[in-house]
PDB file of C-alpha atoms in Angstrom:
ATOM      1  CA  UNK V   1     -11.484  -8.141 -19.271  1.00 57.00           C
ATOM      2  CA  UNK V   2     -13.566  -9.510 -16.477  1.00 63.00           C
ATOM      3  CA  UNK V   3     -12.654 -11.828 -14.751  1.00 68.00           C
ATOM      4  CA  UNK V   4     -15.673 -14.900 -14.198  1.00 71.00           C
ATOM      5  CA  UNK V   5     -16.402 -13.980 -10.209  1.00 78.00           C
ATOM      6  CA  UNK V   6     -16.409 -17.918  -9.550  1.00 75.00           C
ATOM      7  CA  UNK V   7     -12.703 -17.894 -10.784  1.00 88.00           C
ATOM      8  CA  UNK V   8     -11.805 -15.274  -8.110  1.00 95.00           C
ATOM      9  CA  UNK V   9      -9.588 -15.709  -4.884  1.00 96.00           C
ATOM     10  CA  UNK V  10     -11.605 -15.160  -2.117  1.00 97.00           C
ATOM     11  CA  UNK V  11     -10.501 -11.838  -0.074  1.00 98.00           C
ATOM     12  CA  UNK V  12     -10.770 -11.117   3.979  1.00 98.00           C
ATOM     13  CA  UNK V  13     -12.218  -7.346   4.946  1.00 98.00           C
ATOM     14  CA  UNK V  14     -10.133  -5.108   7.387  1.00 98.00           C
ATOM     15  CA  UNK V  15     -12.749  -2.729   9.278  1.00 98.00           C
ATOM     16  CA  UNK V  16     -11.119  -0.837  12.479  1.00 97.00           C
ATOM     17  CA  UNK V  17     -13.568  -0.080  14.976  1.00 97.00           C
ATOM     18  CA  UNK V  18     -13.016   2.580  17.457  1.00 94.00           C
ATOM     19  CA  UNK V  19     -15.554   2.946  21.172  1.00 94.00           C
ATOM     20  CA  UNK V  20     -17.519   6.355  19.332  1.00 93.00           C
ATOM     21  CA  UNK V  21     -18.575   4.941  17.145  1.00 94.00           C
ATOM     22  CA  UNK V  22     -22.461   5.524  15.697  1.00 94.00           C
ATOM     23  CA  UNK V  23     -24.376   1.880  16.273  1.00 97.00           C
ATOM     24  CA  UNK V  24     -27.227   3.142  13.052  1.00 96.00           C
ATOM     25  CA  UNK V  25     -24.364   3.970  11.121  1.00 95.00           C
ATOM     26  CA  UNK V  26     -22.631   0.460  11.604  1.00 97.00           C
ATOM     27  CA  UNK V  27     -25.702  -0.988  11.273  1.00 97.00           C
ATOM     28  CA  UNK V  28     -25.227   0.451   7.228  1.00 96.00           C
ATOM     29  CA  UNK V  29     -22.141   0.009   6.602  1.00 96.00           C
ATOM     30  CA  UNK V  30     -22.130  -3.499   7.717  1.00 97.00           C
ATOM     31  CA  UNK V  31     -25.545  -3.350   6.086  1.00 97.00           C
ATOM     32  CA  UNK V  32     -24.026  -2.762   2.893  1.00 97.00           C
ATOM     33  CA  UNK V  33     -20.767  -5.255   3.553  1.00 97.00           C
ATOM     34  CA  UNK V  34     -23.814  -7.920   3.476  1.00 97.00           C
ATOM     35  CA  UNK V  35     -24.937  -6.921   0.005  1.00 97.00           C
ATOM     36  CA  UNK V  36     -21.979  -7.253  -2.113  1.00 97.00           C
ATOM     37  CA  UNK V  37     -21.954  -9.365  -4.320  1.00 96.00           C
ATOM     38  CA  UNK V  38     -19.185 -10.884  -4.144  1.00 97.00           C
ATOM     39  CA  UNK V  39     -19.608 -11.853  -0.714  1.00 97.00           C
ATOM     40  CA  UNK V  40     -16.401 -11.875   1.249  1.00 98.00           C
ATOM     41  CA  UNK V  41     -14.486 -14.349   3.291  1.00 97.00           C
ATOM     42  CA  UNK V  42     -14.085 -13.161   6.286  1.00 98.00           C
ATOM     43  CA  UNK V  43     -14.314  -9.758   8.416  1.00 98.00           C
ATOM     44  CA  UNK V  44     -11.427  -8.694  10.655  1.00 98.00           C
ATOM     45  CA  UNK V  45     -13.154  -6.472  13.486  1.00 98.00           C
ATOM     46  CA  UNK V  46      -9.720  -4.733  15.267  1.00 97.00           C
ATOM     47  CA  UNK V  47     -11.318  -3.123  18.004  1.00 96.00           C
ATOM     48  CA  UNK V  48      -9.682  -0.207  19.356  1.00 93.00           C
ATOM     49  CA  UNK V  49     -10.478  -1.541  23.187  1.00 92.00           C
ATOM     50  CA  UNK V  50     -12.702  -3.518  23.695  1.00 93.00           C
ATOM     51  CA  UNK V  51     -16.455  -2.206  21.977  1.00 94.00           C
ATOM     52  CA  UNK V  52     -19.598  -1.051  24.171  1.00 95.00           C
ATOM     53  CA  UNK V  53     -22.791  -3.315  24.771  1.00 96.00           C
ATOM     54  CA  UNK V  54     -24.513  -1.333  21.601  1.00 97.00           C
ATOM     55  CA  UNK V  55     -21.898  -1.722  19.125  1.00 97.00           C
ATOM     56  CA  UNK V  56     -20.990  -5.250  19.821  1.00 96.00           C
ATOM     57  CA  UNK V  57     -24.178  -5.872  19.355  1.00 96.00           C
ATOM     58  CA  UNK V  58     -24.633  -4.607  16.174  1.00 96.00           C
ATOM     59  CA  UNK V  59     -21.442  -7.265  15.054  1.00 96.00           C
ATOM     60  CA  UNK V  60     -23.630  -9.924  16.643  1.00 94.00           C
ATOM     61  CA  UNK V  61     -26.585  -8.691  14.279  1.00 95.00           C
ATOM     62  CA  UNK V  62     -24.628  -8.518  10.550  1.00 94.00           C
ATOM     63  CA  UNK V  63     -24.644 -11.095   9.153  1.00 91.00           C
ATOM     64  CA  UNK V  64     -21.047 -11.943   8.086  1.00 96.00           C
ATOM     65  CA  UNK V  65     -18.344 -13.771   8.701  1.00 97.00           C
ATOM     66  CA  UNK V  66     -16.727 -11.748  11.762  1.00 96.00           C
ATOM     67  CA  UNK V  67     -13.966 -12.176  13.783  1.00 97.00           C
ATOM     68  CA  UNK V  68     -13.593  -9.680  16.100  1.00 96.00           C
ATOM     69  CA  UNK V  69     -10.041  -9.398  17.822  1.00 96.00           C
ATOM     70  CA  UNK V  70      -9.405  -7.156  20.711  1.00 94.00           C
ATOM     71  CA  UNK V  71      -6.776  -4.428  21.821  1.00 90.00           C
ATOM     72  CA  UNK V  72      -5.886  -2.413  25.134  1.00 91.00           C
ATOM     73  CA  UNK V  73      -7.189   0.648  23.689  1.00 89.00           C
ATOM     74  CA  UNK V  74      -5.771   3.927  23.078  1.00 89.00           C
ATOM     75  CA  UNK V  75      -3.780   2.536  20.738  1.00 90.00           C
ATOM     76  CA  UNK V  76      -4.535   4.729  17.707  1.00 92.00           C
ATOM     77  CA  UNK V  77      -4.917   3.491  14.364  1.00 95.00           C
ATOM     78  CA  UNK V  78      -1.970   2.344  12.950  1.00 96.00           C
ATOM     79  CA  UNK V  79      -1.574  -0.450  15.216  1.00 96.00           C
ATOM     80  CA  UNK V  80      -4.621  -1.441  15.305  1.00 97.00           C
ATOM     81  CA  UNK V  81      -4.790  -1.950  11.812  1.00 98.00           C
ATOM     82  CA  UNK V  82      -2.052  -4.341  11.970  1.00 98.00           C
ATOM     83  CA  UNK V  83      -3.066  -5.828  15.164  1.00 97.00           C
ATOM     84  CA  UNK V  84      -6.040  -7.027  12.360  1.00 98.00           C
ATOM     85  CA  UNK V  85      -3.957  -6.988   9.286  1.00 98.00           C
ATOM     86  CA  UNK V  86      -2.735 -10.026  10.935  1.00 98.00           C
ATOM     87  CA  UNK V  87      -5.800 -11.776  11.654  1.00 98.00           C
ATOM     88  CA  UNK V  88      -6.568 -11.373   8.201  1.00 98.00           C
ATOM     89  CA  UNK V  89      -6.267 -14.793   6.319  1.00 98.00           C
ATOM     90  CA  UNK V  90      -6.649 -13.948   2.582  1.00 98.00           C
ATOM     91  CA  UNK V  91      -4.384 -12.449   1.276  1.00 98.00           C
ATOM     92  CA  UNK V  92      -6.418  -9.696  -0.454  1.00 98.00           C
ATOM     93  CA  UNK V  93      -7.431  -7.573   2.482  1.00 98.00           C
ATOM     94  CA  UNK V  94     -10.652  -4.694   1.529  1.00 98.00           C
ATOM     95  CA  UNK V  95     -10.208  -1.765   3.509  1.00 97.00           C
ATOM     96  CA  UNK V  96     -13.779  -0.462   5.676  1.00 95.00           C
ATOM     97  CA  UNK V  97     -14.438   2.612   7.466  1.00 95.00           C
ATOM     98  CA  UNK V  98     -17.812   2.112  10.046  1.00 95.00           C
ATOM     99  CA  UNK V  99     -19.933   4.994   9.034  1.00 92.00           C
ATOM    100  CA  UNK V 100     -18.943   4.496   5.147  1.00 93.00           C
ATOM    101  CA  UNK V 101     -20.881   3.059   3.060  1.00 96.00           C
ATOM    102  CA  UNK V 102     -19.767   0.464  -0.217  1.00 97.00           C
ATOM    103  CA  UNK V 103     -21.212   0.352  -3.132  1.00 97.00           C
ATOM    104  CA  UNK V 104     -22.410  -3.319  -4.958  1.00 96.00           C
ATOM    105  CA  UNK V 105     -19.718  -4.422  -6.737  1.00 97.00           C
ATOM    106  CA  UNK V 106     -17.205  -2.315  -5.143  1.00 98.00           C
ATOM    107  CA  UNK V 107     -15.631  -6.381  -4.385  1.00 98.00           C
ATOM    108  CA  UNK V 108     -16.312  -7.800  -7.122  1.00 97.00           C
ATOM    109  CA  UNK V 109     -14.647  -4.593  -9.500  1.00 97.00           C
ATOM    110  CA  UNK V 110     -11.465  -3.978  -6.795  1.00 98.00           C
ATOM    111  CA  UNK V 111     -10.639  -8.272  -6.928  1.00 98.00           C
ATOM    112  CA  UNK V 112     -11.443  -8.837 -10.788  1.00 97.00           C
ATOM    113  CA  UNK V 113      -8.179  -5.352 -10.768  1.00 97.00           C
ATOM    114  CA  UNK V 114      -6.137  -7.388  -8.957  1.00 98.00           C
ATOM    115  CA  UNK V 115      -6.004 -10.470 -10.835  1.00 97.00           C
ATOM    116  CA  UNK V 116      -5.618  -8.133 -13.662  1.00 96.00           C
ATOM    117  CA  UNK V 117      -2.640  -6.337 -11.959  1.00 97.00           C
ATOM    118  CA  UNK V 118      -0.643  -9.507 -10.448  1.00 96.00           C
ATOM    119  CA  UNK V 119       1.763  -6.587  -9.467  1.00 96.00           C
ATOM    120  CA  UNK V 120      -0.228  -4.263  -8.109  1.00 97.00           C
ATOM    121  CA  UNK V 121       0.878  -4.208  -4.073  1.00 98.00           C
ATOM    122  CA  UNK V 122      -2.537  -1.797  -3.188  1.00 98.00           C
ATOM    123  CA  UNK V 123      -5.805  -0.216  -5.375  1.00 98.00           C
ATOM    124  CA  UNK V 124      -8.466   2.531  -4.658  1.00 98.00           C
ATOM    125  CA  UNK V 125     -10.861   5.038  -5.671  1.00 97.00           C
ATOM    126  CA  UNK V 126     -12.135   7.588  -6.997  1.00 95.00           C
ATOM    127  CA  UNK V 127     -14.555   8.614  -3.239  1.00 93.00           C
ATOM    128  CA  UNK V 128     -17.983  10.058  -3.344  1.00 92.00           C
ATOM    129  CA  UNK V 129     -18.365  12.257   0.178  1.00 89.00           C
ATOM    130  CA  UNK V 130     -21.761  12.801   1.649  1.00 87.00           C
ATOM    131  CA  UNK V 131     -23.499  14.158   4.727  1.00 82.00           C
ATOM    132  CA  UNK V 132     -26.891  12.771   5.887  1.00 81.00           C
ATOM    133  CA  UNK V 133     -28.323  11.274   2.729  1.00 83.00           C
ATOM    134  CA  UNK V 134     -26.132   8.697   0.534  1.00 81.00           C
ATOM    135  CA  UNK V 135     -28.357   9.427  -2.564  1.00 81.00           C
ATOM    136  CA  UNK V 136     -26.736  13.270  -2.537  1.00 77.00           C
ATOM    137  CA  UNK V 137     -23.679  13.050  -2.883  1.00 77.00           C
ATOM    138  CA  UNK V 138     -21.894  17.068  -1.765  1.00 76.00           C
ATOM    139  CA  UNK V 139     -18.374  15.808  -3.549  1.00 81.00           C
ATOM    140  CA  UNK V 140     -16.166  13.575  -4.960  1.00 87.00           C
ATOM    141  CA  UNK V 141     -12.347  13.335  -3.928  1.00 89.00           C
ATOM    142  CA  UNK V 142     -10.052  12.156  -7.217  1.00 91.00           C
ATOM    143  CA  UNK V 143      -7.039  10.860  -7.013  1.00 94.00           C
ATOM    144  CA  UNK V 144      -4.301  10.158  -9.526  1.00 95.00           C
ATOM    145  CA  UNK V 145      -4.343   7.199 -12.385  1.00 95.00           C
ATOM    146  CA  UNK V 146      -1.035   5.721 -13.438  1.00 95.00           C
ATOM    147  CA  UNK V 147       2.254   4.375 -11.725  1.00 89.00           C
ATOM    148  CA  UNK V 148       3.759   8.190 -13.060  1.00 90.00           C
ATOM    149  CA  UNK V 149       1.302  10.495 -11.764  1.00 94.00           C
ATOM    150  CA  UNK V 150       0.886   8.522  -9.128  1.00 96.00           C
ATOM    151  CA  UNK V 151       4.299   8.167  -8.196  1.00 94.00           C
ATOM    152  CA  UNK V 152       4.700  12.523  -8.517  1.00 94.00           C
ATOM    153  CA  UNK V 153       1.412  12.798  -6.987  1.00 94.00           C
ATOM    154  CA  UNK V 154       2.625  10.926  -3.808  1.00 95.00           C
ATOM    155  CA  UNK V 155       5.647  13.518  -3.540  1.00 94.00           C
ATOM    156  CA  UNK V 156       2.685  16.023  -2.318  1.00 92.00           C
ATOM    157  CA  UNK V 157      -0.376  14.766  -1.380  1.00 92.00           C
ATOM    158  CA  UNK V 158      -1.581  11.041  -0.416  1.00 95.00           C
ATOM    159  CA  UNK V 159      -1.724   9.344  -3.429  1.00 96.00           C
ATOM    160  CA  UNK V 160      -5.103   6.325  -2.644  1.00 97.00           C
ATOM    161  CA  UNK V 161      -8.097   6.891  -0.665  1.00 96.00           C
ATOM    162  CA  UNK V 162      -7.992   4.820   2.310  1.00 96.00           C
ATOM    163  CA  UNK V 163     -11.190   3.831   3.064  1.00 95.00           C
ATOM    164  CA  UNK V 164     -11.414   2.772  -0.782  1.00 97.00           C
ATOM    165  CA  UNK V 165      -8.457   0.588  -0.657  1.00 98.00           C
ATOM    166  CA  UNK V 166      -8.112  -3.073  -1.126  1.00 98.00           C
ATOM    167  CA  UNK V 167      -4.018  -4.636  -0.545  1.00 98.00           C
ATOM    168  CA  UNK V 168      -2.428  -7.277  -1.177  1.00 98.00           C
ATOM    169  CA  UNK V 169      -1.230  -8.682   2.047  1.00 98.00           C
ATOM    170  CA  UNK V 170       1.982 -10.111   1.959  1.00 98.00           C
ATOM    171  CA  UNK V 171       3.316  -7.393   0.285  1.00 98.00           C
ATOM    172  CA  UNK V 172       2.092  -4.683   2.797  1.00 98.00           C
ATOM    173  CA  UNK V 173       3.830  -6.922   5.355  1.00 98.00           C
ATOM    174  CA  UNK V 174       7.080  -6.795   3.998  1.00 98.00           C
ATOM    175  CA  UNK V 175       7.670  -3.729   3.778  1.00 97.00           C
ATOM    176  CA  UNK V 176       6.932  -3.123   7.532  1.00 97.00           C
ATOM    177  CA  UNK V 177       3.137  -3.475   7.912  1.00 98.00           C
ATOM    178  CA  UNK V 178       0.805  -0.421   9.650  1.00 98.00           C
ATOM    179  CA  UNK V 179       3.308   1.773  11.819  1.00 96.00           C
ATOM    180  CA  UNK V 180       1.835   4.471  14.717  1.00 94.00           C
ATOM    181  CA  UNK V 181       1.854   8.083  12.612  1.00 94.00           C
ATOM    182  CA  UNK V 182      -0.837   9.483  13.430  1.00 91.00           C
ATOM    183  CA  UNK V 183      -3.559  11.133  11.668  1.00 90.00           C
ATOM    184  CA  UNK V 184      -1.134   9.693   8.342  1.00 95.00           C
ATOM    185  CA  UNK V 185      -0.847   5.877   8.880  1.00 96.00           C
ATOM    186  CA  UNK V 186      -1.653   5.145   5.386  1.00 97.00           C
ATOM    187  CA  UNK V 187       0.262   7.676   3.772  1.00 97.00           C
ATOM    188  CA  UNK V 188       3.172   6.578   5.435  1.00 98.00           C
ATOM    189  CA  UNK V 189       2.656   3.240   4.089  1.00 98.00           C
ATOM    190  CA  UNK V 190       2.189   3.729   0.473  1.00 98.00           C
ATOM    191  CA  UNK V 191       5.317   5.415   0.915  1.00 98.00           C
ATOM    192  CA  UNK V 192       7.494   2.511   2.276  1.00 98.00           C
ATOM    193  CA  UNK V 193       5.322   1.026  -0.755  1.00 98.00           C
ATOM    194  CA  UNK V 194       6.642   2.844  -3.138  1.00 97.00           C
ATOM    195  CA  UNK V 195       9.966   3.183  -2.372  1.00 96.00           C
ATOM    196  CA  UNK V 196      10.703  -0.557  -2.600  1.00 96.00           C
ATOM    197  CA  UNK V 197       9.059  -0.647  -5.627  1.00 95.00           C
ATOM    198  CA  UNK V 198       6.004  -2.114  -5.377  1.00 96.00           C
ATOM    199  CA  UNK V 199       3.021  -0.885  -8.014  1.00 96.00           C
ATOM    200  CA  UNK V 200      -0.124   1.282  -6.947  1.00 98.00           C
ATOM    201  CA  UNK V 201      -2.535   2.612  -8.803  1.00 97.00           C
ATOM    202  CA  UNK V 202      -6.960   4.198  -8.275  1.00 98.00           C
ATOM    203  CA  UNK V 203      -9.634   2.773 -10.379  1.00 97.00           C
ATOM    204  CA  UNK V 204     -11.533   5.496 -12.192  1.00 95.00           C
ATOM    205  CA  UNK V 205     -14.876   5.862 -10.742  1.00 95.00           C
ATOM    206  CA  UNK V 206     -16.103   5.158  -6.489  1.00 95.00           C
ATOM    207  CA  UNK V 207     -16.737   1.978  -5.509  1.00 96.00           C
ATOM    208  CA  UNK V 208     -17.284   4.028  -1.866  1.00 96.00           C
ATOM    209  CA  UNK V 209     -19.741   6.301  -0.320  1.00 95.00           C
ATOM    210  CA  UNK V 210     -17.521   8.326   2.665  1.00 92.00           C
ATOM    211  CA  UNK V 211     -20.146  10.642   5.795  1.00 88.00           C
ATOM    212  CA  UNK V 212     -17.887  13.596   6.121  1.00 83.00           C
ATOM    213  CA  UNK V 213     -19.086  16.612   8.276  1.00 68.00           C
ATOM    214  CA  UNK V 214     -17.857  18.994  10.183  1.00 58.00           C
ATOM    215  CA  UNK V 215     -16.108  16.693  12.352  1.00 58.00           C
ATOM    216  CA  UNK V 216     -14.395  15.282   9.575  1.00 60.00           C
ATOM    217  CA  UNK V 217     -12.472  18.120   8.546  1.00 56.00           C
ATOM    218  CA  UNK V 218     -11.960  19.513  11.855  1.00 53.00           C
ATOM    219  CA  UNK V 219      -9.909  16.600  12.125  1.00 63.00           C
ATOM    220  CA  UNK V 220      -6.994  17.782  10.029  1.00 63.00           C
ATOM    221  CA  UNK V 221      -7.054  21.770  11.512  1.00 61.00           C
ATOM    222  CA  UNK V 222      -5.197  23.189  14.143  1.00 69.00           C
ATOM    223  CA  UNK V 223      -1.650  23.185  16.080  1.00 76.00           C
ATOM    224  CA  UNK V 224      -2.657  18.994  16.773  1.00 81.00           C
ATOM    225  CA  UNK V 225      -2.758  17.886  13.564  1.00 82.00           C
ATOM    226  CA  UNK V 226      -0.304  20.338  12.128  1.00 86.00           C
ATOM    227  CA  UNK V 227       2.684  19.031  15.415  1.00 90.00           C
ATOM    228  CA  UNK V 228       2.041  15.044  14.005  1.00 91.00           C
ATOM    229  CA  UNK V 229       2.070  16.356  10.266  1.00 92.00           C
ATOM    230  CA  UNK V 230       5.307  17.785  10.825  1.00 93.00           C
ATOM    231  CA  UNK V 231       6.934  14.656  12.524  1.00 95.00           C
ATOM    232  CA  UNK V 232       5.835  12.885  10.455  1.00 95.00           C
ATOM    233  CA  UNK V 233       7.194  15.348   7.550  1.00 96.00           C
ATOM    234  CA  UNK V 234      10.352  14.718   9.619  1.00 96.00           C
ATOM    235  CA  UNK V 235       9.780  10.993   9.820  1.00 96.00           C
ATOM    236  CA  UNK V 236      10.037  11.000   5.755  1.00 97.00           C
ATOM    237  CA  UNK V 237      12.744  13.826   5.377  1.00 97.00           C
ATOM    238  CA  UNK V 238      15.020  10.633   8.006  1.00 96.00           C
ATOM    239  CA  UNK V 239      14.143   7.504   6.756  1.00 96.00           C
ATOM    240  CA  UNK V 240      14.095   8.311   2.551  1.00 96.00           C
ATOM    241  CA  UNK V 241      10.490   8.657   1.515  1.00 97.00           C
ATOM    242  CA  UNK V 242      10.788  12.047   0.154  1.00 96.00           C
ATOM    243  CA  UNK V 243      13.474  13.912  -0.941  1.00 95.00           C
ATOM    244  CA  UNK V 244      14.321  16.782   2.272  1.00 96.00           C
ATOM    245  CA  UNK V 245      14.100  19.900  -0.844  1.00 95.00           C
ATOM    246  CA  UNK V 246      10.682  18.028  -0.970  1.00 95.00           C
ATOM    247  CA  UNK V 247      10.148  17.823   2.720  1.00 94.00           C
ATOM    248  CA  UNK V 248      12.306  21.753   3.446  1.00 95.00           C
ATOM    249  CA  UNK V 249       8.940  23.296   1.056  1.00 94.00           C
ATOM    250  CA  UNK V 250       5.952  21.142   2.492  1.00 93.00           C
ATOM    251  CA  UNK V 251       7.035  21.855   6.126  1.00 92.00           C
ATOM    252  CA  UNK V 252       6.499  25.498   4.670  1.00 90.00           C
ATOM    253  CA  UNK V 253       3.243  25.553   2.668  1.00 85.00           C
ATOM    254  CA  UNK V 254       1.393  23.065   4.863  1.00 81.00           C
ATOM    255  CA  UNK V 255       1.593  24.035   8.848  1.00 75.00           C
ATOM    256  CA  UNK V 256      -0.120  27.345   8.388  1.00 75.00           C
ATOM    257  CA  UNK V 257      -3.089  25.905   5.987  1.00 73.00           C
ATOM    258  CA  UNK V 258      -4.029  23.924   9.188  1.00 72.00           C
ATOM    259  CA  UNK V 259      -4.616  26.746  11.158  1.00 65.00           C
ATOM    260  CA  UNK V 260      -6.710  28.462   9.422  1.00 60.00           C
ATOM    261  CA  UNK V 261     -10.847  28.292  10.494  1.00 62.00           C
ATOM    262  CA  UNK V 262     -12.589  25.618   9.229  1.00 55.00           C
ATOM    263  CA  UNK V 263     -14.145  27.565   6.823  1.00 53.00           C
ATOM    264  CA  UNK V 264     -11.671  28.794   4.934  1.00 51.00           C
ATOM    265  CA  UNK V 265      -9.888  25.192   5.579  1.00 51.00           C
ATOM    266  CA  UNK V 266     -13.136  23.932   3.921  1.00 55.00           C
ATOM    267  CA  UNK V 267     -13.594  26.266   1.221  1.00 51.00           C
ATOM    268  CA  UNK V 268     -10.138  25.880   0.337  1.00 53.00           C
ATOM    269  CA  UNK V 269     -10.422  21.749   0.075  1.00 56.00           C
ATOM    270  CA  UNK V 270     -13.409  22.504  -2.067  1.00 54.00           C
ATOM    271  CA  UNK V 271     -11.693  24.141  -4.980  1.00 54.00           C
ATOM    272  CA  UNK V 272      -7.722  22.257  -5.036  1.00 52.00           C
ATOM    273  CA  UNK V 273      -8.890  18.808  -3.792  1.00 52.00           C
ATOM    274  CA  UNK V 274     -12.343  17.861  -4.952  1.00 49.00           C
ATOM    275  CA  UNK V 275     -14.272  17.831  -7.804  1.00 44.00           C
ATOM    276  CA  UNK V 276     -18.205  18.943  -7.089  1.00 33.00           C
ATOM    277  CA  UNK V 277     -20.558  16.222  -7.733  1.00 33.00           C
ATOM    278  CA  UNK V 278     -21.982  18.189  -9.789  1.00 36.00           C
ATOM    279  CA  UNK V 279     -18.516  17.778 -12.707  1.00 39.00           C
ATOM    280  CA  UNK V 280     -18.734  14.381 -12.310  1.00 35.00           C
TER     281      UNK V 280
END
């Protein structure tokens, strides 16, 4: 049963902003927030350093209830998100990236779902991906549904799509907020929430169109990413977020995949981790 929009609680949006974002792309992203059927009460833009003039101009032009949170720069995504979440006033917080697009009813669907299911600490959805034209989907990044499947899946892979997440602020803060876990800030948070006994889940249909391309894939390959992944997995074992047997298995399986050339890694991800748009 849906909850009437008039009876729904207010929500904040948490948008991290890096200085290298494209102004036209940011303009499109902000326009998708302006067009929400259920508008936000607050948009927190947490900046990794002062935004360049062109990005600052796009923020000023957006017709949104915006709060700008500035950091010193060069901190990484975890501290930027942690500072931004502390600045959010509402209990429900919609995560959003500066290069993605929200579907018109994203906020309505996700806020309704969180009201219906107060046990949830976070909720995401499949992620519809595009490269140039949002009307031409290139794939869909699927995620598991149901508490049992999600918990089992989390031992192998990130169980939520971060760009499509809505959070319950108090639960995230109780778990320790975002941390500096380069490349794994959200996975680290989900595992800590699950360890606390919090519930996570996913919607059946996409709510966000995510912009992807060669640069997106390139961030997940090479020695640098492999070293960060090894450090993250080791920390998961040390903190009891994953069983040591699972950590050892992942340490054997994961790093070699990061050494594949971009074409090989892209094929593997398309074959194993996503379903094509034609099968959606």
